[in-house]
Amino acid sequence: MNEFELFPEAASSFAGEVDLLYWFLTIVSVIFTVGIALALLYLGIRYRRKSEDEPAPEEIHGSNLLEIVWSVIPLILAFVMFFWGAHLFFKMRTVPADAMEILVTGKQWMWKLQHPNGKREINNLHVPLGQPVKCTMTSEDVIHSFYVPEFRVKQDVLPGRYTQLWFTPTKIGTYHLFCAEFCGTEHSRMGGKVYVMTPSDYESWLEGGADASLSPVEAGELLFTSLGCATCHHDGKNSQGPNLAGVFGTMQPLDSGGEILADENYIKDSMMNPQGQIVRGYPKVMPSFKGMVTDAQITQIIAYLKSIAGTEEADSTTDEETPESPESALLNDALEPDTTGQRYVRMEQ
Amino acid sequence: MSDAHSSPYLAHHFDDMEQQSQAASLGMWIFLAQEIMFFGGLFCGYAVYRLKFPEAFSAGSYSLAIGWGCFNTVVLIGSSLTMALAVRSAQLGRKAGIIKWLVITMFLGCVFLGVKVVEYSAKFEHNMIPGRHFEFHDDGKFVVAGHGDHSAAVGHDEPVHAEAGEPADHHAAEAAHGEPTEHAEPAGEDNGHGIVEINQGEVELFVGFYFMMTGMHALHMVIGVGLIIWLLVLTAKNRFATEYYTPIEMFGLYWHFVDIVWIFLFPLLYLIGRH
Amino acid sequence: MSAPGVTANEVAPEERRIHYLNWATTVKSWLLTLDHKRICILYLCTITFYFLVGAVAATLFRIELMTPQGDFLSAEIYNKMFTMHGVAMIFFFLVPSIPATLGNFLIPLMIGAKDVAFPRLNLLTWYLFSIGSLFALFAIINGGVDTGWTFYTPYSSTYANGHVIAATFGVFVAGFASILTGLNFIVTVHKMRAPGMTWFRLPLFIWAAYATSIIMVLGTPVIAITMLLIIAERGLGIGIFDPALGGDPVLFQHLFWFYSHPAVYIMILPGFGVISEVIACFCRKRVFGYEFIAFSSLAIAIIGFFVWGHHLFVSSQSVYAGLIFSFLTFFVGVPTAIKIFNWVATLYKGSVSFETPMLYALGFIGLFTVGGLTGLYLSTLAIDIHLHDTYFVVAHFHYVMVGGMVLAFLSGLHFWWPKMTGRIYNETAAKFASVIVFIGFNLTFFPQFIVGYLGMPRRYYEYPEQWQLLQLLSSAGASVLGFGFLMVLCYLPFSLVFGKRAGPNPWRAKGLEWEETTSPPIAHNFVKDPIVTEEAYAYTKGSRHV
């Protein structure tokens, strides 16, 4: 299986320093824990009661000197920990002027990231090695938290405000991105990967887009996953969106009554204005992808959907539960909270 | 000490009347301390938002009926006086006096609550209730930002929605003239014509705190009135004497505390924003 | 003729002895009791029930966590389970635990009083607690709440589906039980001590209970108002924490943690009190540094009110506030460390024996040390960035709450069981269970430190495969721990019927509750009002009676 590790990879300029401080804390803790355990063991054995009739031990009230010693020493150690931690904390909170800015938006249950040149990603972040990166973040709904353990950085992402975190990646590789503040049903699945690449690879990634050697269907299939479509449109239990296998070219019943042909236009409309014509039996939760996909990408997705039109085959990611993102309904019609304080009505599952 | 054991007012777990009375007193003071922490949380929240949204909170202040507020303050202070007189009567063992002063205190408490009903109804009528249908009425001095109708607010003659029964109000006079007030412009989003633009959500926050703080206070008063009725019953049944009137005394402490909370609420809610 | 201090009751045949448990046996005599000892038993039953509720929830989600995928529970049920676990365990088990049970039972006995200052208020608190808990139970049964016990806004106030109002209202009502209990205890300790019982002759359990009571009285009202604000926001649409209306979600966190941090001291300080009593008895020696332990309890209570911001280091709280809170948090660790050292020093030149209460107390010292030290990691700003909201935090608080508090509770329960029930439990079973609990506990929670530093966030029902081994170990440990607890839940009730009857002082301990009362005590506690002439734990002076 995987090798057993105690520490996550150290992939940012902070990681080594944080780990060092962690080692210091651990050594101090081990010394005190083992010390106290050994003291208890020794004293317990040495002074164990040998008979019920033995006289009561001599009265020892205490020792002011000892009290001072074992107050001052821990206090000193505590201050060392405090200053060391505070110093490093300051560094972690002082964003360098040359940091490249990524705009991050958290929403239930996905991360939307945008690079300086406008390129967007969902749930994943590509960054170049050695370049300070600052994430300017906000939330569209509840409090989330942007956490990359291998970088040792974390920052809560709040609605109505912007918060920042920064890091300098120091190791090429793929790392975890987690949401670290409980945000609802699919909190555990709100995450993805951080890809640290060489600067030149990053540049080409930035310009690239889909690999030119892929066919439209293959490219579309990749997009279907990377844009998060697969999270809701799958054949698993309680999926938020209809399974799209075998859908293209068929008539679909609408929520508002009547039917519609699932053709190229309907697919595109569904991506741009999802609430407009929604299939009956599904909640109004699909977010809009306006501005997040190019026309070329829409065409690729349509190609993929055509390719699975004849099958009932499950999508590869269907085992997973789907997220609910009912709050996206809010984005589209600026509802005021109703008097029960509940902003949406759940469809019975 | 030992003869105190025979007192009919001594509870079995106490040694003597003094211990019992001191315990009651300490207990009530601790209770009041926790009440301070309780209201303190609300006051804290109010302070945070007041500092954040001074103009909106100022607008909110203006929307309250200061006349009624002053009147209520006088009523409540008066009721503290009558309550103290009730305790005094108890000290002197005058049953009739206790009853008289308790009844007057209760009456004054009800007057206070009646005024609150009047104030709250005025708010209901004007939809100034936090929630879906909240509306803040522009009165010429405070204008809800982004309200299309009021984009050319200068000279707008919409009459102010004075609170019911409010004495002559300078707002009404000014709005009728459609002129800005003679007060100094408060710092804020003044559009240059002495009119302050405020955010509706922020005023809603003020009104929410207004209802919560005065509502919580009113709840304590209602409980107080109920307790007075209980004390009246006990007094009528001759449960008190010069050697034992602790419940009246303790209730007096409670009533004074409720009064003091109002003394803080009144300036914080009604007065601070005004100029 | 009976010797002085030995009552006719003690020489009466055991079956005919009348005491607080059997002088009246109607339901009404229990439900309308004014006896602090009976109120202890009422609370004991209720909190045990909620412990089981929390334990069932934990069992379910620990089963889920054995595999990295979400395959046993749906996401929503999982979230409801950890919420239920937290709410039940914290508000309806840990916060009342020692104060409402052992505190209620022992405080009057230890100070030589006939009851607490306000017996009717005492009974009222049990009803308030029970009613509050019923609201929470209602929420659980009717679909649950999935916000976490921390109820962070705006999720809880605006977005969450579920009975948030019922659950928060339950917490609100139960909070008053806590406040009034604290009030009762403070007045009792101030006003009802027996003649000769000066402050510095008080058992350390009383100092601990007193310090706890201060926190209960001053801290709990803040969570009460916070819960009301959530209810107002959810129920009436007042947008106090809603950014869309200008509200600030982080304000909630400040208000919430202003209580909830001192609350952890409400939970642990009484445990410290128990440990002092048990260590003194099983070393037959006065606790080393009595005054330091007494004052450190007060210091923890006071300083504990000023550190809440260490829960908000990552929340967008300012760097400067973070510095202050971090600094103060390190400060509050020192009085705690002082206690640990003093307890260890008490064994020096003592006469140490290892009955079950002592085993739990020694286990407490070890496990609480680990828990307390790992708290230092979380106070260290730069480290907390990485560790906040990971399993490391979960491990830390379980070490202090379970390894600390629950072990202290079990220690106290076993120590005073003969006094409270008049029966002795099976010592072999008890020792065996204590070892099982210790092993199971460490197996459950130590791996969580590791997986936390590796980066696994908390409240996750799905996680990367590479962490399965650690989670599996943790779940395995939980089953061992559960087995240990079940054993306790078996042999203790068993002893009520089949246990040997206890004499007034089976441990030959010092203290008014041991030396001046029967086991169980009579309804009015003392036949003769005690007069105190010696310090606490005066073991060298021998028993108070000839």
mmCIF file of N, CA, C and O in Angstrom, chain B residues 55-114:
data_model
loop_
_atom_site.group_PDB
_atom_site.id
_atom_site.type_symbol
_atom_site.label_atom_id
_atom_site.label_comp_id
_atom_site.label_asym_id
_atom_site.label_seq_id
_atom_site.Cartn_x
_atom_site.Cartn_y
_atom_site.Cartn_z
ATOM 1 N N GLU B 55 -24.368 55.694 10.268
ATOM 2 C CA GLU B 55 -25.468 56.462 9.661
ATOM 3 C C GLU B 55 -26.763 55.679 9.723
ATOM 4 O O GLU B 55 -27.824 56.233 10.064
ATOM 5 N N ALA B 56 -26.673 54.418 9.377
ATOM 6 C CA ALA B 56 -27.907 53.624 9.384
ATOM 7 C C ALA B 56 -28.472 53.543 10.794
ATOM 8 O O ALA B 56 -29.688 53.600 10.990
ATOM 9 N N PHE B 57 -27.600 53.403 11.757
ATOM 10 C CA PHE B 57 -28.090 53.311 13.132
ATOM 11 C C PHE B 57 -28.643 54.646 13.611
ATOM 12 O O PHE B 57 -29.572 54.700 14.411
ATOM 13 N N SER B 58 -28.051 55.684 13.111
ATOM 14 C CA SER B 58 -28.580 57.005 13.422
ATOM 15 C C SER B 58 -29.991 57.127 12.867
ATOM 16 O O SER B 58 -30.911 57.591 13.538
ATOM 17 N N ALA B 59 -30.149 56.683 11.636
ATOM 18 C CA ALA B 59 -31.484 56.721 11.031
ATOM 19 C C ALA B 59 -32.454 55.906 11.857
ATOM 20 O O ALA B 59 -33.595 56.312 12.092
ATOM 21 N N GLY B 60 -31.983 54.777 12.295
ATOM 22 C CA GLY B 60 -32.845 53.935 13.124
ATOM 23 C C GLY B 60 -33.255 54.642 14.395
ATOM 24 O O GLY B 60 -34.408 54.585 14.814
ATOM 25 N N SER B 61 -32.293 55.301 15.013
ATOM 26 C CA SER B 61 -32.584 56.058 16.239
ATOM 27 C C SER B 61 -33.667 57.089 16.011
ATOM 28 O O SER B 61 -34.585 57.236 16.803
ATOM 29 N N TYR B 62 -33.526 57.783 14.911
ATOM 30 C CA TYR B 62 -34.510 58.826 14.606
ATOM 31 C C TYR B 62 -35.891 58.243 14.408
ATOM 32 O O TYR B 62 -36.892 58.918 14.628
ATOM 33 N N SER B 63 -35.935 56.998 13.982
ATOM 34 C CA SER B 63 -37.251 56.409 13.722
ATOM 35 C C SER B 63 -37.963 56.016 15.000
ATOM 36 O O SER B 63 -39.102 55.580 14.960
ATOM 37 N N LEU B 64 -37.280 56.131 16.118
ATOM 38 C CA LEU B 64 -37.929 55.783 17.384
ATOM 39 C C LEU B 64 -38.587 57.017 17.984
ATOM 40 O O LEU B 64 -38.137 58.138 17.780
ATOM 41 N N ALA B 65 -39.637 56.766 18.742
ATOM 42 C CA ALA B 65 -40.388 57.871 19.325
ATOM 43 C C ALA B 65 -39.736 58.316 20.614
ATOM 44 O O ALA B 65 -39.941 57.716 21.669
ATOM 45 N N ILE B 66 -38.944 59.365 20.530
ATOM 46 C CA ILE B 66 -38.176 59.791 21.687
ATOM 47 C C ILE B 66 -39.088 60.281 22.818
ATOM 48 O O ILE B 66 -38.769 60.125 23.998
ATOM 49 N N GLY B 67 -40.220 60.805 22.433
ATOM 50 C CA GLY B 67 -41.146 61.273 23.461
ATOM 51 C C GLY B 67 -41.592 60.136 24.350
ATOM 52 O O GLY B 67 -41.550 60.209 25.577
ATOM 53 N N TRP B 68 -42.030 59.073 23.682
ATOM 54 C CA TRP B 68 -42.455 57.915 24.455
ATOM 55 C C TRP B 68 -41.306 57.354 25.278
ATOM 56 O O TRP B 68 -41.489 56.899 26.414
ATOM 57 N N GLY B 69 -40.120 57.382 24.674
ATOM 58 C CA GLY B 69 -38.966 56.861 25.396
ATOM 59 C C GLY B 69 -38.710 57.626 26.683
ATOM 60 O O GLY B 69 -38.487 57.037 27.737
ATOM 61 N N CYS B 70 -38.766 58.924 26.593
ATOM 62 C CA CYS B 70 -38.561 59.750 27.791
ATOM 63 C C CYS B 70 -39.644 59.466 28.819
ATOM 64 O O CYS B 70 -39.366 59.281 30.009
ATOM 65 N N PHE B 71 -40.859 59.409 28.322
ATOM 66 C CA PHE B 71 -41.984 59.157 29.219
ATOM 67 C C PHE B 71 -41.780 57.838 29.951
ATOM 68 O O PHE B 71 -41.921 57.744 31.174
ATOM 69 N N ASN B 72 -41.411 56.822 29.210
ATOM 70 C CA ASN B 72 -41.196 55.506 29.817
ATOM 71 C C ASN B 72 -40.078 55.520 30.832
ATOM 72 O O ASN B 72 -40.134 54.833 31.855
ATOM 73 N N THR B 73 -39.052 56.287 30.548
ATOM 74 C CA THR B 73 -37.945 56.359 31.486
ATOM 75 C C THR B 73 -38.423 56.924 32.821
ATOM 76 O O THR B 73 -38.098 56.390 33.892
ATOM 77 N N VAL B 74 -39.206 57.967 32.728
ATOM 78 C CA VAL B 74 -39.728 58.579 33.955
ATOM 79 C C VAL B 74 -40.621 57.587 34.693
ATOM 80 O O VAL B 74 -40.528 57.418 35.920
ATOM 81 N N VAL B 75 -41.461 56.917 33.941
ATOM 82 C CA VAL B 75 -42.374 55.930 34.542
ATOM 83 C C VAL B 75 -41.587 54.856 35.290
ATOM 84 O O VAL B 75 -41.897 54.496 36.429
ATOM 85 N N LEU B 76 -40.533 54.371 34.641
ATOM 86 C CA LEU B 76 -39.799 53.253 35.241
ATOM 87 C C LEU B 76 -39.022 53.707 36.471
ATOM 88 O O LEU B 76 -38.969 53.004 37.487
ATOM 89 N N ILE B 77 -38.445 54.874 36.398
ATOM 90 C CA ILE B 77 -37.734 55.388 37.570
ATOM 91 C C ILE B 77 -38.720 55.584 38.719
ATOM 92 O O ILE B 77 -38.442 55.251 39.875
ATOM 93 N N GLY B 78 -39.895 56.083 38.356
ATOM 94 C CA GLY B 78 -40.930 56.233 39.369
ATOM 95 C C GLY B 78 -41.294 54.901 39.991
ATOM 96 O O GLY B 78 -41.459 54.779 41.208
ATOM 97 N N SER B 79 -41.361 53.885 39.140
ATOM 98 C CA SER B 79 -41.740 52.582 39.677
ATOM 99 C C SER B 79 -40.652 52.027 40.586
ATOM 100 O O SER B 79 -40.945 51.270 41.515
ATOM 101 N N SER B 80 -39.412 52.371 40.327
ATOM 102 C CA SER B 80 -38.346 51.948 41.241
ATOM 103 C C SER B 80 -38.522 52.615 42.590
ATOM 104 O O SER B 80 -38.286 52.011 43.639
ATOM 105 N N LEU B 81 -38.945 53.866 42.560
ATOM 106 C CA LEU B 81 -39.201 54.576 43.809
ATOM 107 C C LEU B 81 -40.322 53.892 44.582
ATOM 108 O O LEU B 81 -40.196 53.602 45.777
ATOM 109 N N THR B 82 -41.408 53.601 43.873
ATOM 110 C CA THR B 82 -42.536 52.991 44.580
ATOM 111 C C THR B 82 -42.152 51.596 45.082
ATOM 112 O O THR B 82 -42.615 51.164 46.148
ATOM 113 N N MET B 83 -41.316 50.922 44.359
ATOM 114 C CA MET B 83 -40.870 49.603 44.808
ATOM 115 C C MET B 83 -40.050 49.733 46.092
ATOM 116 O O MET B 83 -40.215 48.952 47.038
ATOM 117 N N ALA B 84 -39.179 50.727 46.115
ATOM 118 C CA ALA B 84 -38.388 50.954 47.326
ATOM 119 C C ALA B 84 -39.307 51.257 48.502
ATOM 120 O O ALA B 84 -39.063 50.819 49.635
ATOM 121 N N LEU B 85 -40.384 52.002 48.220
ATOM 122 C CA LEU B 85 -41.345 52.307 49.285
ATOM 123 C C LEU B 85 -42.062 51.047 49.745
ATOM 124 O O LEU B 85 -42.388 50.893 50.924
ATOM 125 N N ALA B 86 -42.282 50.142 48.819
ATOM 126 C CA ALA B 86 -42.909 48.872 49.195
ATOM 127 C C ALA B 86 -41.993 48.103 50.138
ATOM 128 O O ALA B 86 -42.441 47.543 51.148
ATOM 129 N N VAL B 87 -40.712 48.082 49.820
ATOM 130 C CA VAL B 87 -39.758 47.388 50.691
ATOM 131 C C VAL B 87 -39.735 48.067 52.065
ATOM 132 O O VAL B 87 -39.701 47.408 53.111
ATOM 133 N N ARG B 88 -39.795 49.387 52.024
ATOM 134 C CA ARG B 88 -39.798 50.145 53.287
ATOM 135 C C ARG B 88 -41.012 49.753 54.130
ATOM 136 O O ARG B 88 -40.906 49.538 55.337
ATOM 137 N N SER B 89 -42.160 49.675 53.495
ATOM 138 C CA SER B 89 -43.373 49.254 54.201
ATOM 139 C C SER B 89 -43.197 47.877 54.801
ATOM 140 O O SER B 89 -43.632 47.609 55.916
ATOM 141 N N ALA B 90 -42.547 46.997 54.040
ATOM 142 C CA ALA B 90 -42.318 45.646 54.553
ATOM 143 C C ALA B 90 -41.437 45.688 55.775
ATOM 144 O O ALA B 90 -41.678 45.001 56.766
ATOM 145 N N GLN B 91 -40.408 46.517 55.710
ATOM 146 C CA GLN B 91 -39.504 46.662 56.857
ATOM 147 C C GLN B 91 -40.267 47.065 58.101
ATOM 148 O O GLN B 91 -39.952 46.655 59.213
ATOM 149 N N LEU B 92 -41.249 47.962 57.875
ATOM 150 C CA LEU B 92 -42.016 48.481 59.006
ATOM 151 C C LEU B 92 -43.211 47.609 59.346
ATOM 152 O O LEU B 92 -43.962 47.910 60.257
ATOM 153 N N GLY B 93 -43.365 46.540 58.579
ATOM 154 C CA GLY B 93 -44.447 45.610 58.886
ATOM 155 C C GLY B 93 -45.821 46.131 58.522
ATOM 156 O O GLY B 93 -46.819 45.679 59.055
ATOM 157 N N ARG B 94 -45.899 47.078 57.613
ATOM 158 C CA ARG B 94 -47.204 47.653 57.252
ATOM 159 C C ARG B 94 -47.774 46.952 56.035
ATOM 160 O O ARG B 94 -47.422 47.253 54.903
ATOM 161 N N LYS B 95 -48.647 46.030 56.282
ATOM 162 C CA LYS B 95 -49.218 45.224 55.198
ATOM 163 C C LYS B 95 -49.939 46.093 54.161
ATOM 164 O O LYS B 95 -49.778 45.919 52.964
ATOM 165 N N ALA B 96 -50.706 47.055 54.656
ATOM 166 C CA ALA B 96 -51.467 47.902 53.721
ATOM 167 C C ALA B 96 -50.521 48.683 52.837
ATOM 168 O O ALA B 96 -50.754 48.869 51.637
ATOM 169 N N GLY B 97 -49.442 49.144 53.464
ATOM 170 C CA GLY B 97 -48.468 49.902 52.688
ATOM 171 C C GLY B 97 -47.825 49.057 51.627
ATOM 172 O O GLY B 97 -47.629 49.484 50.484
ATOM 173 N N ILE B 98 -47.479 47.832 52.002
ATOM 174 C CA ILE B 98 -46.872 46.934 51.013
ATOM 175 C C ILE B 98 -47.802 46.802 49.813
ATOM 176 O O ILE B 98 -47.391 46.957 48.659
ATOM 177 N N ILE B 99 -49.046 46.501 50.136
ATOM 178 C CA ILE B 99 -49.988 46.260 49.039
ATOM 179 C C ILE B 99 -50.141 47.510 48.174
ATOM 180 O O ILE B 99 -50.090 47.448 46.937
ATOM 181 N N LYS B 100 -50.297 48.651 48.848
ATOM 182 C CA LYS B 100 -50.480 49.883 48.078
ATOM 183 C C LYS B 100 -49.314 50.109 47.132
ATOM 184 O O LYS B 100 -49.489 50.334 45.927
ATOM 185 N N TRP B 101 -48.097 50.044 47.662
ATOM 186 C CA TRP B 101 -46.949 50.384 46.824
ATOM 187 C C TRP B 101 -46.671 49.332 45.760
ATOM 188 O O TRP B 101 -46.241 49.635 44.648
ATOM 189 N N LEU B 102 -46.928 48.076 46.103
ATOM 190 C CA LEU B 102 -46.759 47.039 45.088
ATOM 191 C C LEU B 102 -47.747 47.255 43.937
ATOM 192 O O LEU B 102 -47.389 47.112 42.770
ATOM 193 N N VAL B 103 -48.972 47.591 44.299
ATOM 194 C CA VAL B 103 -49.975 47.799 43.249
ATOM 195 C C VAL B 103 -49.581 48.971 42.357
ATOM 196 O O VAL B 103 -49.678 48.896 41.127
ATOM 197 N N ILE B 104 -49.097 50.047 42.983
ATOM 198 C CA ILE B 104 -48.699 51.209 42.169
ATOM 199 C C ILE B 104 -47.514 50.833 41.275
ATOM 200 O O ILE B 104 -47.466 51.186 40.084
ATOM 201 N N THR B 105 -46.567 50.101 41.828
ATOM 202 C CA THR B 105 -45.424 49.661 41.021
ATOM 203 C C THR B 105 -45.897 48.847 39.833
ATOM 204 O O THR B 105 -45.444 49.038 38.703
ATOM 205 N N MET B 106 -46.826 47.950 40.107
ATOM 206 C CA MET B 106 -47.342 47.104 39.032
ATOM 207 C C MET B 106 -48.049 47.951 37.981
ATOM 208 O O MET B 106 -47.874 47.738 36.774
ATOM 209 N N PHE B 107 -48.806 48.914 38.464
ATOM 210 C CA PHE B 107 -49.510 49.795 37.538
ATOM 211 C C PHE B 107 -48.518 50.533 36.642
ATOM 212 O O PHE B 107 -48.673 50.596 35.417
ATOM 213 N N LEU B 108 -47.491 51.078 37.256
ATOM 214 C CA LEU B 108 -46.498 51.802 36.462
ATOM 215 C C LEU B 108 -45.808 50.872 35.479
ATOM 216 O O LEU B 108 -45.532 51.231 34.329
ATOM 217 N N GLY B 109 -45.527 49.641 35.923
ATOM 218 C CA GLY B 109 -44.936 48.663 35.023
ATOM 219 C C GLY B 109 -45.833 48.409 33.831
ATOM 220 O O GLY B 109 -45.378 48.320 32.688
ATOM 221 N N CYS B 110 -47.141 48.325 34.100
ATOM 222 C CA CYS B 110 -48.077 48.083 33.003
ATOM 223 C C CYS B 110 -48.165 49.286 32.074
ATOM 224 O O CYS B 110 -48.306 49.120 30.857
ATOM 225 N N VAL B 111 -48.047 50.466 32.636
ATOM 226 C CA VAL B 111 -48.035 51.662 31.789
ATOM 227 C C VAL B 111 -46.850 51.593 30.830
ATOM 228 O O VAL B 111 -46.964 51.814 29.619
ATOM 229 N N PHE B 112 -45.700 51.241 31.390
ATOM 230 C CA PHE B 112 -44.500 51.096 30.557
ATOM 231 C C PHE B 112 -44.761 50.115 29.431
ATOM 232 O O PHE B 112 -44.460 50.376 28.258
ATOM 233 N N LEU B 113 -45.302 48.953 29.811
ATOM 234 C CA LEU B 113 -45.533 47.926 28.794
ATOM 235 C C LEU B 113 -46.571 48.401 27.780
ATOM 236 O O LEU B 113 -46.448 48.121 26.589
ATOM 237 N N GLY B 114 -47.557 49.151 28.247
ATOM 238 C CA GLY B 114 -48.569 49.680 27.333
ATOM 239 C C GLY B 114 -47.932 50.596 26.296
ATOM 240 O O GLY B 114 -48.231 50.524 25.097
#
